[in-house]
Short mmCIF file of C-alpha atoms and ligand atoms in Angstrom, two decimals:
data_model
loop_
_atom_site.label_atom_id
_atom_site.label_comp_id
_atom_site.label_asym_id
_atom_site.label_seq_id
_atom_site.Cartn_x
_atom_site.Cartn_y
_atom_site.Cartn_z
CA MET A 1 -152.59 4.43 -118.77
CA TYR A 2 -155.14 6.05 -116.44
CA LYS A 3 -155.36 4.91 -112.93
CA THR A 4 -159.01 7.09 -112.22
CA PHE A 5 -161.81 8.04 -113.76
CA LEU A 6 -164.01 11.09 -112.70
CA ILE A 7 -167.25 9.56 -113.06
CA LYS A 8 -169.77 13.20 -113.90
CA TYR A 9 -173.66 12.85 -113.16
CA ALA A 10 -176.24 15.63 -113.73
CA GLU A 11 -179.87 14.93 -112.72
CA ILE A 12 -179.06 12.52 -109.66
CA ALA A 13 -177.21 16.40 -108.12
CA ILE A 14 -180.64 17.60 -107.77
CA LYS A 15 -182.13 15.15 -105.33
CA GLY A 16 -181.95 17.60 -102.32
CA LYS A 17 -181.79 16.02 -99.22
CA ASN A 18 -182.46 12.45 -100.59
CA ARG A 19 -179.29 12.89 -102.93
CA TYR A 20 -177.27 10.49 -101.12
CA ILE A 21 -179.78 7.50 -101.71
CA PHE A 22 -179.28 8.30 -105.47
CA GLU A 23 -175.18 8.84 -105.10
CA ASP A 24 -175.03 4.95 -103.26
CA ALA A 25 -177.15 3.59 -105.63
CA LEU A 26 -174.83 4.86 -108.41
CA VAL A 27 -171.94 3.88 -106.86
CA LYS A 28 -173.47 0.06 -105.51
CA ASN A 29 -174.50 -0.30 -109.56
CA ILE A 30 -171.41 0.72 -110.59
CA LYS A 31 -169.31 -1.93 -108.38
CA TYR A 32 -171.74 -4.40 -109.77
CA GLN A 33 -170.83 -4.34 -113.34
CA LEU A 34 -167.00 -3.68 -112.80
CA CYS A 35 -167.72 -7.24 -111.00
CA ASN A 36 -167.51 -8.27 -114.59
CA VAL A 37 -164.42 -6.24 -116.10
CA ASP A 38 -160.75 -7.69 -115.77
CA GLY A 39 -159.09 -5.45 -113.10
CA SER A 40 -159.56 -4.41 -109.60
CA PHE A 41 -161.55 -1.74 -109.45
CA GLU A 42 -162.42 0.61 -106.13
CA VAL A 43 -165.41 2.84 -106.21
CA ARG A 44 -165.61 5.95 -104.09
CA LYS A 45 -168.16 8.73 -103.21
CA GLU A 46 -166.04 12.72 -102.16
CA SER A 47 -168.02 15.59 -102.23
CA GLY A 48 -170.29 15.70 -104.73
CA ARG A 49 -167.85 13.33 -106.94
CA VAL A 50 -168.15 9.17 -107.60
CA TYR A 51 -164.24 8.29 -108.63
CA VAL A 52 -163.64 4.61 -110.36
CA GLU A 53 -159.87 3.74 -108.96
CA THR A 54 -158.27 0.71 -110.84
CA ASP A 55 -155.37 -1.53 -109.08
CA GLY A 56 -153.01 -3.30 -111.58
CA ASP A 57 -153.64 -3.74 -114.98
CA TYR A 58 -157.11 -3.92 -116.30
CA ASP A 59 -158.96 -3.78 -120.02
CA TYR A 60 -159.77 0.06 -120.63
CA ASP A 61 -162.16 -0.53 -123.07
CA GLU A 62 -164.08 -2.93 -121.53
CA THR A 63 -164.08 -0.40 -118.61
CA VAL A 64 -165.60 2.42 -120.31
CA ALA A 65 -168.08 0.49 -122.39
CA THR A 66 -168.94 -1.13 -119.28
CA LEU A 67 -169.53 2.64 -117.91
CA SER A 68 -171.53 3.87 -120.34
CA ARG A 69 -173.85 1.34 -119.86
CA ILE A 70 -174.93 2.68 -116.51
CA PHE A 71 -178.19 4.70 -115.47
CA GLY A 72 -176.96 8.05 -113.75
CA ILE A 73 -173.72 8.65 -115.55
CA VAL A 74 -173.87 11.63 -117.86
CA GLY A 75 -169.84 11.53 -118.14
CA ILE A 76 -166.90 9.13 -117.79
CA CYS A 77 -164.04 11.42 -117.75
CA PRO A 78 -160.38 9.68 -117.37
CA VAL A 79 -158.14 11.82 -114.79
CA GLU A 80 -154.93 11.96 -113.28
CA LEU A 81 -154.85 12.55 -109.41
CA HIS A 82 -151.85 14.32 -108.51
CA GLU A 83 -150.50 15.86 -104.88
CA ASP A 84 -151.12 19.85 -104.97
CA GLU A 85 -147.02 20.52 -105.07
CA GLY A 86 -147.54 24.19 -106.69
CA PHE A 87 -148.16 25.71 -109.35
CA ASP A 88 -144.83 25.17 -111.17
CA LYS A 89 -145.86 21.19 -110.66
CA LEU A 90 -149.27 21.25 -111.60
CA CYS A 91 -148.36 22.79 -115.11
CA GLU A 92 -145.76 19.87 -115.61
CA ALA A 93 -147.83 18.24 -114.85
CA VAL A 94 -150.96 19.51 -117.31
CA ILE A 95 -147.96 19.80 -119.81
CA GLU A 96 -147.20 15.91 -119.40
CA HIS A 97 -150.61 14.90 -119.63
CA ILE A 98 -151.16 17.14 -122.88
CA ASN A 99 -148.04 15.68 -124.46
CA HIS A 100 -149.60 11.70 -123.29
CA VAL A 101 -152.89 12.22 -124.41
CA TYR A 102 -152.41 13.95 -127.87
CA LYS A 103 -149.79 13.00 -130.64
CA ASP A 104 -151.19 15.70 -133.23
CA LYS A 105 -150.42 18.92 -131.38
CA SER A 106 -152.65 21.35 -133.44
CA PHE A 107 -155.49 21.94 -131.65
CA THR A 108 -157.18 24.79 -130.17
CA PHE A 109 -157.82 24.59 -125.86
CA LYS A 110 -159.42 26.91 -122.53
CA VAL A 111 -158.19 25.97 -119.86
CA ASN A 112 -161.42 25.70 -117.51
CA ALA A 113 -160.12 25.59 -113.59
CA ARG A 114 -162.61 25.00 -111.06
CA ARG A 115 -162.18 25.69 -106.81
CA ALA A 116 -163.71 22.99 -104.80
CA ARG A 117 -160.87 23.74 -102.24
CA LYS A 118 -161.26 27.65 -101.57
CA ASN A 119 -157.79 28.23 -99.59
CA TYR A 120 -155.60 27.50 -102.81
CA PRO A 121 -153.32 30.79 -103.65
CA MET A 122 -154.70 31.58 -107.06
CA THR A 123 -158.20 32.74 -108.57
CA SER A 124 -160.23 29.70 -111.17
CA MET A 125 -159.40 32.73 -113.19
CA GLU A 126 -156.03 33.29 -112.29
CA ILE A 127 -155.01 29.37 -112.87
CA ASN A 128 -156.70 29.66 -116.82
CA ALA A 129 -154.73 32.27 -117.59
CA ALA A 130 -150.93 30.91 -116.10
CA VAL A 131 -152.14 27.55 -117.18
CA GLY A 132 -153.05 28.27 -121.24
CA GLU A 133 -149.45 30.82 -121.10
CA LYS A 134 -147.66 27.30 -119.93
CA VAL A 135 -150.06 25.04 -122.33
CA LEU A 136 -148.69 27.52 -125.11
CA GLU A 137 -145.10 27.90 -124.11
CA ALA A 138 -144.54 24.19 -124.33
CA PHE A 139 -146.88 23.54 -127.68
CA PRO A 140 -146.44 26.60 -130.01
CA GLU A 141 -149.02 24.70 -132.38
CA THR A 142 -151.75 25.11 -129.87
CA ARG A 143 -154.04 27.77 -130.25
CA VAL A 144 -157.05 29.62 -127.52
CA ASP A 145 -160.22 29.32 -128.26
CA VAL A 146 -162.00 29.93 -125.15
CA HIS A 147 -165.45 29.87 -127.28
CA ASN A 148 -165.63 26.33 -128.93
CA PRO A 149 -162.29 25.10 -128.08
CA GLN A 150 -161.42 21.84 -129.39
CA VAL A 151 -159.71 20.26 -126.47
CA MET A 152 -161.41 21.34 -122.38
CA ILE A 153 -158.36 21.03 -119.98
CA ASN A 154 -160.37 21.19 -116.69
CA ILE A 155 -158.17 21.46 -113.81
CA GLU A 156 -160.80 20.63 -110.35
CA ILE A 157 -158.40 21.70 -107.09
CA ARG A 158 -159.95 18.86 -104.12
CA PRO A 159 -158.20 17.67 -101.70
CA MET A 160 -155.95 15.95 -104.60
CA ILE A 161 -155.51 18.17 -107.87
CA ASN A 162 -157.74 16.52 -110.38
CA ILE A 163 -156.82 17.04 -114.57
CA TYR A 164 -158.60 15.69 -117.28
CA SER A 165 -159.25 16.57 -121.01
CA GLU A 166 -161.49 14.16 -122.23
CA GLU A 167 -165.39 12.85 -121.72
CA ILE A 168 -167.11 10.12 -122.42
CA PRO A 169 -170.71 10.10 -122.43
CA GLY A 170 -172.71 7.70 -120.42
CA PRO A 171 -176.62 7.18 -120.79
CA GLY A 172 -177.94 9.27 -118.46
CA GLY A 173 -180.87 8.27 -116.44
CA MET A 174 -181.41 7.27 -113.18
CA PRO A 175 -179.24 4.93 -110.91
CA LEU A 176 -181.47 1.51 -111.59
CA GLY A 177 -183.10 0.47 -108.12
CA THR A 178 -184.46 4.40 -106.98
CA ALA A 179 -187.45 4.18 -108.52
CA GLY A 180 -189.43 0.78 -107.92
CA LYS A 181 -189.90 -1.99 -110.06
CA ALA A 182 -192.42 -2.95 -113.34
CA MET A 183 -193.52 -5.63 -115.43
CA LEU A 184 -192.96 -5.47 -119.05
CA LEU A 185 -194.45 -7.14 -121.64
CA LEU A 186 -191.86 -8.47 -124.08
CA SER A 187 -192.05 -9.69 -127.06
CA GLY A 188 -189.76 -10.62 -130.32
CA GLY A 189 -190.70 -7.30 -131.81
CA ILE A 190 -188.21 -4.24 -132.58
CA ASP A 191 -190.86 -1.71 -130.30
CA SER A 192 -190.80 -3.80 -126.48
CA PRO A 193 -187.05 -3.89 -125.87
CA VAL A 194 -186.49 -0.27 -126.30
CA ALA A 195 -189.69 0.25 -123.75
CA GLY A 196 -188.17 -1.82 -121.56
CA TYR A 197 -184.65 0.16 -121.33
CA MET A 198 -186.21 2.92 -121.46
CA ILE A 199 -188.50 2.53 -118.46
CA ALA A 200 -185.28 1.49 -116.55
CA LYS A 201 -183.17 4.49 -117.44
CA ARG A 202 -185.43 6.01 -114.85
CA GLY A 203 -184.49 3.62 -112.39
CA VAL A 204 -186.58 1.29 -112.63
CA VAL A 205 -185.99 -2.34 -112.22
CA ILE A 206 -187.57 -4.98 -114.86
CA ASN A 207 -189.20 -7.68 -114.92
CA ALA A 208 -190.44 -9.45 -117.71
CA THR A 209 -193.23 -11.22 -119.35
CA TYR A 210 -193.73 -13.03 -122.48
CA PHE A 211 -196.85 -14.93 -123.89
CA HIS A 212 -195.84 -17.84 -126.69
CA ALA A 213 -197.79 -20.76 -127.86
CA PRO A 214 -196.49 -23.60 -128.86
CA PRO A 215 -196.65 -24.87 -131.30
CA TYR A 216 -197.64 -22.53 -133.21
CA THR A 217 -194.01 -20.36 -132.10
CA SER A 218 -191.15 -21.95 -132.35
CA GLU A 219 -188.85 -22.52 -129.26
CA ARG A 220 -186.88 -20.17 -131.41
CA ALA A 221 -188.78 -17.36 -130.87
CA LYS A 222 -188.55 -17.75 -127.60
CA GLN A 223 -185.24 -18.39 -127.22
CA LYS A 224 -185.44 -15.09 -129.21
CA VAL A 225 -186.90 -13.38 -126.85
CA VAL A 226 -184.65 -14.82 -123.97
CA ASP A 227 -181.86 -13.52 -126.77
CA LEU A 228 -183.47 -10.06 -126.32
CA ALA A 229 -183.77 -9.99 -122.68
CA LYS A 230 -179.96 -10.28 -122.22
CA LYS A 231 -179.36 -7.32 -124.56
CA VAL A 232 -181.86 -5.87 -122.09
CA ALA A 233 -180.00 -6.88 -118.79
CA ARG A 234 -176.76 -5.44 -120.18
CA TYR A 235 -178.62 -2.33 -119.19
CA SER A 236 -181.50 -3.04 -116.75
CA GLY A 237 -179.67 -6.00 -114.57
CA ARG A 238 -180.44 -9.86 -114.45
CA ILE A 239 -183.96 -9.80 -115.81
CA LYS A 240 -187.18 -12.23 -113.97
CA LEU A 241 -188.41 -13.44 -117.20
CA HIS A 242 -192.12 -15.33 -116.75
CA VAL A 243 -192.68 -17.25 -120.12
CA VAL A 244 -196.82 -18.15 -120.06
CA ASN A 245 -198.12 -20.73 -121.88
CA PHE A 246 -200.67 -18.94 -124.17
CA THR A 247 -202.22 -21.41 -126.70
CA ASP A 248 -205.21 -22.94 -125.03
CA ILE A 249 -206.47 -18.58 -124.51
CA GLN A 250 -205.50 -17.77 -127.69
CA LEU A 251 -207.46 -21.24 -129.32
CA ALA A 252 -210.58 -20.06 -126.83
CA ILE A 253 -210.80 -16.59 -128.20
CA TYR A 254 -210.75 -17.59 -132.15
CA GLU A 255 -212.93 -20.60 -131.39
CA LYS A 256 -215.88 -17.97 -129.69
CA CYS A 257 -214.88 -15.12 -130.33
CA PRO A 258 -214.88 -12.97 -133.84
CA HIS A 259 -211.17 -12.88 -135.47
CA ASP A 260 -211.51 -9.57 -135.90
CA GLU A 261 -211.89 -8.24 -132.38
CA LEU A 262 -207.68 -8.20 -131.65
CA THR A 263 -208.22 -6.39 -128.66
CA ILE A 264 -209.77 -9.44 -127.09
CA MET A 265 -206.10 -11.17 -126.68
CA ARG A 266 -204.26 -7.98 -125.74
CA ARG A 267 -207.18 -8.15 -123.46
CA TYR A 268 -206.50 -11.78 -122.42
CA MET A 269 -202.71 -10.63 -122.00
CA MET A 270 -202.28 -7.32 -119.94
CA LYS A 271 -204.57 -9.00 -117.58
CA ILE A 272 -201.59 -12.19 -116.62
CA ALA A 273 -198.97 -9.77 -116.88
CA GLU A 274 -200.95 -7.90 -114.34
CA HIS A 275 -201.18 -10.92 -112.19
CA PHE A 276 -197.48 -11.72 -112.64
CA ALA A 277 -196.31 -7.76 -111.84
CA ASP A 278 -198.84 -8.08 -108.46
CA GLU A 279 -197.09 -10.92 -107.59
CA ASP A 280 -193.77 -9.15 -107.80
CA LYS A 281 -194.02 -6.32 -106.16
CA CYS A 282 -194.53 -4.44 -109.51
CA LEU A 283 -195.62 -0.76 -109.67
CA GLY A 284 -197.12 -0.83 -113.71
CA LEU A 285 -197.02 -2.53 -116.67
CA ILE A 286 -194.69 -1.32 -119.64
CA THR A 287 -195.47 -1.97 -123.29
CA GLY A 288 -194.12 -1.06 -126.45
CA GLU A 289 -197.13 0.47 -127.91
CA SER A 290 -196.95 3.59 -130.15
CA ILE A 291 -199.87 5.25 -130.86
CA GLY A 292 -201.75 4.38 -135.15
CA GLN A 293 -198.73 2.14 -135.11
CA VAL A 294 -200.78 -0.43 -135.69
CA ALA A 295 -204.64 -1.28 -135.39
CA SER A 296 -204.18 -2.63 -131.70
CA GLN A 297 -202.48 0.71 -130.89
CA THR A 298 -205.08 3.11 -132.46
CA MET A 299 -206.12 5.19 -129.34
CA GLN A 300 -209.75 3.45 -129.36
CA SER A 301 -207.95 -0.35 -129.05
CA LEU A 302 -205.73 1.62 -126.14
CA ALA A 303 -208.55 2.43 -124.00
CA ALA A 304 -210.53 -1.14 -124.83
CA THR A 305 -207.08 -2.62 -123.69
CA ASN A 306 -206.38 -0.15 -120.72
CA GLU A 307 -209.48 -0.89 -119.26
CA VAL A 308 -208.35 -4.56 -118.11
CA CYS A 309 -205.27 -2.66 -116.10
CA HIS A 310 -205.65 -1.24 -112.68
CA MET A 311 -201.87 -0.72 -112.64
CA PRO A 312 -200.57 2.18 -114.77
CA VAL A 313 -199.09 1.22 -118.04
CA TYR A 314 -196.14 3.01 -118.80
CA ARG A 315 -196.04 3.20 -122.67
CA PRO A 316 -192.66 5.68 -123.22
CA LEU A 317 -193.39 4.71 -127.16
CA ILE A 318 -196.55 6.06 -127.14
CA ALA A 319 -195.75 9.51 -129.39
CA MET A 320 -192.72 8.00 -131.22
CA ASP A 321 -192.47 7.82 -134.76
CA LYS A 322 -191.24 4.29 -135.64
CA ASN A 323 -187.71 5.29 -136.68
CA ASP A 324 -186.83 6.84 -133.64
CA ILE A 325 -187.58 3.61 -132.23
CA ILE A 326 -185.50 1.88 -134.36
CA ASP A 327 -182.52 4.46 -133.81
CA ILE A 328 -182.56 3.40 -130.04
CA SER A 329 -182.61 -0.20 -130.59
CA ASN A 330 -179.79 0.27 -133.10
CA LYS A 331 -177.75 1.81 -130.24
CA ILE A 332 -179.01 -0.84 -127.50
CA ASP A 333 -177.65 -3.87 -129.77
CA THR A 334 -181.31 -5.31 -129.59
CA TYR A 335 -182.57 -4.62 -133.91
CA GLU A 336 -180.81 -7.10 -135.47
CA THR A 337 -181.94 -9.62 -132.71
CA SER A 338 -185.53 -7.67 -132.91
CA ILE A 339 -185.68 -8.34 -136.92
CA LEU A 340 -184.67 -12.22 -136.98
CA PRO A 341 -187.71 -14.01 -138.97
CA TYR A 342 -189.24 -16.19 -135.51
CA GLU A 343 -193.07 -15.76 -135.51
CA ASP A 344 -194.26 -14.30 -132.50
CA CYS A 345 -197.88 -15.55 -131.10
CA CYS A 346 -200.00 -12.92 -132.04
CA THR A 347 -198.91 -13.15 -136.21
CA ILE A 348 -200.89 -16.63 -136.38
CA PHE A 349 -204.40 -15.55 -135.47
CA VAL A 350 -203.76 -12.29 -136.48
CA ALA A 351 -206.95 -10.90 -138.68
CA LYS A 352 -206.67 -9.93 -142.33
CA HIS A 353 -209.21 -6.73 -141.40
CA PRO A 354 -208.89 -6.01 -137.28
CA VAL A 355 -211.10 -3.57 -135.93
CA THR A 356 -209.54 -0.48 -135.70
CA LYS A 357 -212.20 0.90 -133.56
CA PRO A 358 -212.84 -1.21 -130.57
CA ASN A 359 -216.58 -0.41 -129.12
CA ILE A 360 -215.87 -2.00 -125.20
CA ASN A 361 -219.51 -2.93 -124.74
CA ARG A 362 -219.58 -4.84 -127.72
CA ILE A 363 -215.85 -6.54 -127.36
CA LYS A 364 -217.04 -7.29 -123.35
CA LYS A 365 -220.22 -8.93 -125.18
CA SER A 366 -218.16 -11.17 -127.06
CA GLU A 367 -215.88 -12.83 -124.31
CA GLU A 368 -218.76 -13.29 -122.08
CA ARG A 369 -219.26 -16.48 -124.66
CA LEU A 370 -215.61 -17.50 -123.16
CA ASN A 371 -217.50 -17.00 -119.57
CA ASP A 372 -217.85 -20.93 -119.15
CA VAL A 373 -213.91 -22.10 -119.73
CA ILE A 374 -212.12 -18.67 -119.34
CA ASP A 375 -211.18 -18.62 -115.77
CA GLU A 376 -209.59 -22.24 -115.61
CA LEU A 377 -207.55 -21.20 -118.81
CA MET A 378 -205.88 -18.74 -117.26
CA LYS A 379 -205.52 -20.68 -113.90
CA THR A 380 -203.59 -23.08 -116.17
CA ALA A 381 -201.76 -20.83 -117.93
CA ILE A 382 -200.40 -19.16 -114.63
CA ASP A 383 -199.75 -22.64 -113.18
CA THR A 384 -198.01 -23.57 -116.21
CA THR A 385 -195.44 -20.16 -116.35
CA GLU A 386 -191.72 -21.00 -116.54
CA VAL A 387 -189.63 -18.08 -114.90
CA ILE A 388 -186.33 -17.61 -116.50
CA MET A 389 -183.98 -15.26 -115.16
CA VAL A 390 -181.76 -13.65 -117.81
CA ASP A 391 -178.46 -12.37 -116.87
CA ALA A 392 -176.70 -10.20 -119.32
CA GLU A 393 -175.16 -11.53 -122.06
P1 ATP B 401 -192.55 -4.90 -130.66
O1 ATP B 401 -192.43 -4.57 -131.52
O2 ATP B 401 -192.96 -4.35 -129.63
O3 ATP B 401 -193.91 -6.56 -130.97
P2 ATP B 401 -195.58 -4.48 -132.22
O4 ATP B 401 -195.13 -3.06 -132.58
O5 ATP B 401 -195.49 -5.91 -132.45
O6 ATP B 401 -195.04 -4.91 -130.81
P3 ATP B 401 -198.05 -5.16 -131.12
O7 ATP B 401 -197.80 -6.93 -131.59
O8 ATP B 401 -199.50 -4.64 -130.93
O9 ATP B 401 -197.08 -4.41 -131.70
O10 ATP B 401 -197.69 -5.48 -129.17
C1 ATP B 401 -197.92 -4.59 -128.43
C2 ATP B 401 -197.01 -4.88 -127.58
O11 ATP B 401 -198.13 -5.48 -126.79
C3 ATP B 401 -195.78 -4.87 -127.77
O12 ATP B 401 -194.92 -3.65 -127.37
C4 ATP B 401 -195.03 -5.25 -126.49
O13 ATP B 401 -195.23 -4.93 -124.96
C5 ATP B 401 -196.90 -6.50 -126.07
N1 ATP B 401 -197.13 -7.33 -126.48
C6 ATP B 401 -197.26 -8.10 -127.72
N2 ATP B 401 -197.13 -9.35 -128.24
C7 ATP B 401 -196.23 -10.24 -127.14
C8 ATP B 401 -196.04 -11.14 -126.53
N3 ATP B 401 -195.98 -12.17 -127.71
N4 ATP B 401 -195.52 -11.27 -124.94
C9 ATP B 401 -195.21 -10.30 -124.30
N5 ATP B 401 -195.92 -9.00 -124.58
C10 ATP B 401 -196.41 -8.65 -126.13
MG1 MG B 402 -195.10 -7.34 -131.59
#
């Protein structure tokens, strides 16, 4: 059983003078996430490395699963730390490590030594050759393959000697909280949870806004969105979710404006989401839109929707195919929830033949028909919005 994990991070290593900000955020996020795991953990920084130390019994699988959802981590290496007691002891430790970790010894390997501590009496090359020889002696079934080894035996000479041969991939990205905050328009569909995940992966804290239209949309449809937020929160941390009652605005649009001008509804969604984004000090909006996916996502429709926003709108799926989006939704485990059948508010009022190339001037002209009611309706929608703090499930 390993007592320690060596945490590898890539991109944050290149941030120059700001590097400590990213490392500190990563350490903080790891500490925070591990609070929910059985065991007692200590997280520490040591010259370009982060270590997670365990104390006593802990749940290995849950620990690894939790770490593999923390943005900024590219690799999770269960590692053995040994005092430097000379080269012979080092070889013994490596052989014991292999013996423990690999039942079947018929594999190819390479020794990959690194000296972070330059006063060690052998060079990396010398360590590679000498340890390799000892391994071959101890386990004659093994073979060396320096180009494509099945097992990479890593030895890092630091204050302590680090021995590890497994690396479990992390999600990559940047530590949460290092890049500001943004407002996700979260629906019950496949796309928007993926969009939120992708932007959170860049270190952005996510708030969310959902528009429902009771009684046209059900309580179950709302619960589905909360459930999706819980799934995303496993990666992004707690999500402040605004649930806006959009019914009266939708009915007004339906009564007064042409039914095929879908963009009008989208524009009011963006305006309200932006209101809460401003209030929550967000730096942008996020949607799950992708060029050409549906009528409301042609370049003309996107332009018309975009026109009401003064904040940047981040659309991480803009150039992705549906299949690639579905792959990510499966990976982050939102897919099964997203495909549950409960209606979302757009589908109720959706026209059979929506305009695919809206003309902004015409849309604005149609919107004038709402002039005498819309301010009041927007105010009511905003004032009656319910806020739910959604934690990871
Ligand atoms: P999704 O799968 O994310 O629901 P979609 O393919 O159904 O997207 P649209 O309905 O055109 O596409 O929605 C485009 C984007 O607008 C969504 O990705 C989401 O960001 C936002 N959106 C749509 N409906 C809602 C809603 N009811 N509440 C909040 N945001 C919404
Ligand atoms: Mg949708």
